[in-house]
Short mmCIF file of C-alpha atoms in Angstrom, two decimals:
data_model
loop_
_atom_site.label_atom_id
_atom_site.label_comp_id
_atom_site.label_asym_id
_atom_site.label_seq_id
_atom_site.Cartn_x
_atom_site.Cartn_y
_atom_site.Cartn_z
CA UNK F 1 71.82 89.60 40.63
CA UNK F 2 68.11 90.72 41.24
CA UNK F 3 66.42 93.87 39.70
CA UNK F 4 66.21 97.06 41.94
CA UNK F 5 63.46 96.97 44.10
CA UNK F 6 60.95 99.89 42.55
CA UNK F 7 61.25 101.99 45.58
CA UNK F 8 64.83 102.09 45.39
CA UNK F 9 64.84 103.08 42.21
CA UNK F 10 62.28 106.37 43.25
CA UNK F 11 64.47 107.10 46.09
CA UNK F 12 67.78 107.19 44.15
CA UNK F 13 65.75 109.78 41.34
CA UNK F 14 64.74 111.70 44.18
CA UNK F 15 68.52 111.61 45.90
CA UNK F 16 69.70 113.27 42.91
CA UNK F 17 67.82 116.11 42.98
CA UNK F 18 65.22 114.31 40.19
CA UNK F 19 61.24 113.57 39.81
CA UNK F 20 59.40 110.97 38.54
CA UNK F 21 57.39 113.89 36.79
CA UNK F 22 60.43 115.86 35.22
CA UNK F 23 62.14 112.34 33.87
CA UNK F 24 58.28 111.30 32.09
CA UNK F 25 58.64 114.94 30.72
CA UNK F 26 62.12 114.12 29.30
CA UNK F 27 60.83 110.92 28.40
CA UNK F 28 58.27 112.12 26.60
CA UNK F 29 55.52 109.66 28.69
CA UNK F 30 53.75 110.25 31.28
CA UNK F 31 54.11 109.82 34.87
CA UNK F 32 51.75 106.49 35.30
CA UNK F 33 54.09 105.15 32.19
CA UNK F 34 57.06 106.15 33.80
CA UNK F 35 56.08 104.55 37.15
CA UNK F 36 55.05 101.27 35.28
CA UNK F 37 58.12 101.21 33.76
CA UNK F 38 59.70 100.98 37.52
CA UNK F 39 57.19 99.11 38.63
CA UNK F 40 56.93 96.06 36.46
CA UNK F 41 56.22 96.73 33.07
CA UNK F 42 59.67 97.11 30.68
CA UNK F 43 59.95 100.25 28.48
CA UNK F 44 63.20 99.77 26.55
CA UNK F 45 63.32 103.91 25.91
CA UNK F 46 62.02 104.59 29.69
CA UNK F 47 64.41 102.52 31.19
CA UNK F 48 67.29 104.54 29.56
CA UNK F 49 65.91 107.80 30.31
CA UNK F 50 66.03 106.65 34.41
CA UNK F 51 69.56 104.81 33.76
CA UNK F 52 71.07 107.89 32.00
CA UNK F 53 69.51 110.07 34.87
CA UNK F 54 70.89 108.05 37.27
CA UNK F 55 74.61 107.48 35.37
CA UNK F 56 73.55 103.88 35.24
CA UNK F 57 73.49 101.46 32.42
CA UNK F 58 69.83 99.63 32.83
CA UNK F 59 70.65 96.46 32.44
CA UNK F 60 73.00 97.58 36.22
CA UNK F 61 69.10 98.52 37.39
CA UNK F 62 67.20 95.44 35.85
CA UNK F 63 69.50 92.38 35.46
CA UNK F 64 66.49 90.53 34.69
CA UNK F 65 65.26 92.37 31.44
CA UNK F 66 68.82 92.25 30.02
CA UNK F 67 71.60 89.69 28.99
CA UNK F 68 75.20 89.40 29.47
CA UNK F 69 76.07 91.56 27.00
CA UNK F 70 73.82 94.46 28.50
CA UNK F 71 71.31 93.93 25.45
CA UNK F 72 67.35 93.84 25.67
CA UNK F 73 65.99 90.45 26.37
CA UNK F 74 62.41 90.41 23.97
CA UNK F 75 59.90 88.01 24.90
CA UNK F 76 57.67 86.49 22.64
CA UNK F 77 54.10 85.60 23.46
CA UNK F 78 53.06 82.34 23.18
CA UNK F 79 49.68 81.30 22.04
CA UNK F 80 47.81 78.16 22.81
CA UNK F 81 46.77 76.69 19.41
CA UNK F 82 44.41 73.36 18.89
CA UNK F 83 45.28 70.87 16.85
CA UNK F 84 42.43 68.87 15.06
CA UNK F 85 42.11 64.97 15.47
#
């Protein structure tokens, strides 16, 4: 199952009567953050502001940032590190 495609996800908040400005509001973000969030950059908290708006769970908008279970998938950064000879 692939993620929503951003615009899809804009055009269902505005089909229901919402904006991208009144859900950063509830959100407590701003728009730009909001829109990121939709975008391509995950926001745990944002992305259940939109789901709830929408009467979605988010993992049902972004398969990809969630498991199974519906639960958060966290990434960890890798660094490269050098070994000495």
């Amino acid at each position: 199952m692939q993620d929503w495609h951003p615009q899809d996800v804009r055009a269902e908040i505005r089909k229901r009567g919402g904006t991208l400005s009144s859900l950063a509001k509830q959100a407590g973000v701003s728009k730009q953050a909001l829109g990121a969030a939709i975008d391509h950059r995950a926001s745990e908290p944002i992305e259940h502001v939109i789901a709830d708006f929408l009467d979605l769970k988010p993992h049902q908008i972004w398969p990809s940032r969630y498991n199974a279970k519906g639960r958060r998938i966290r990434y960890r950064s890798t660094r490269d590190t050098q070994v000495a000879a």
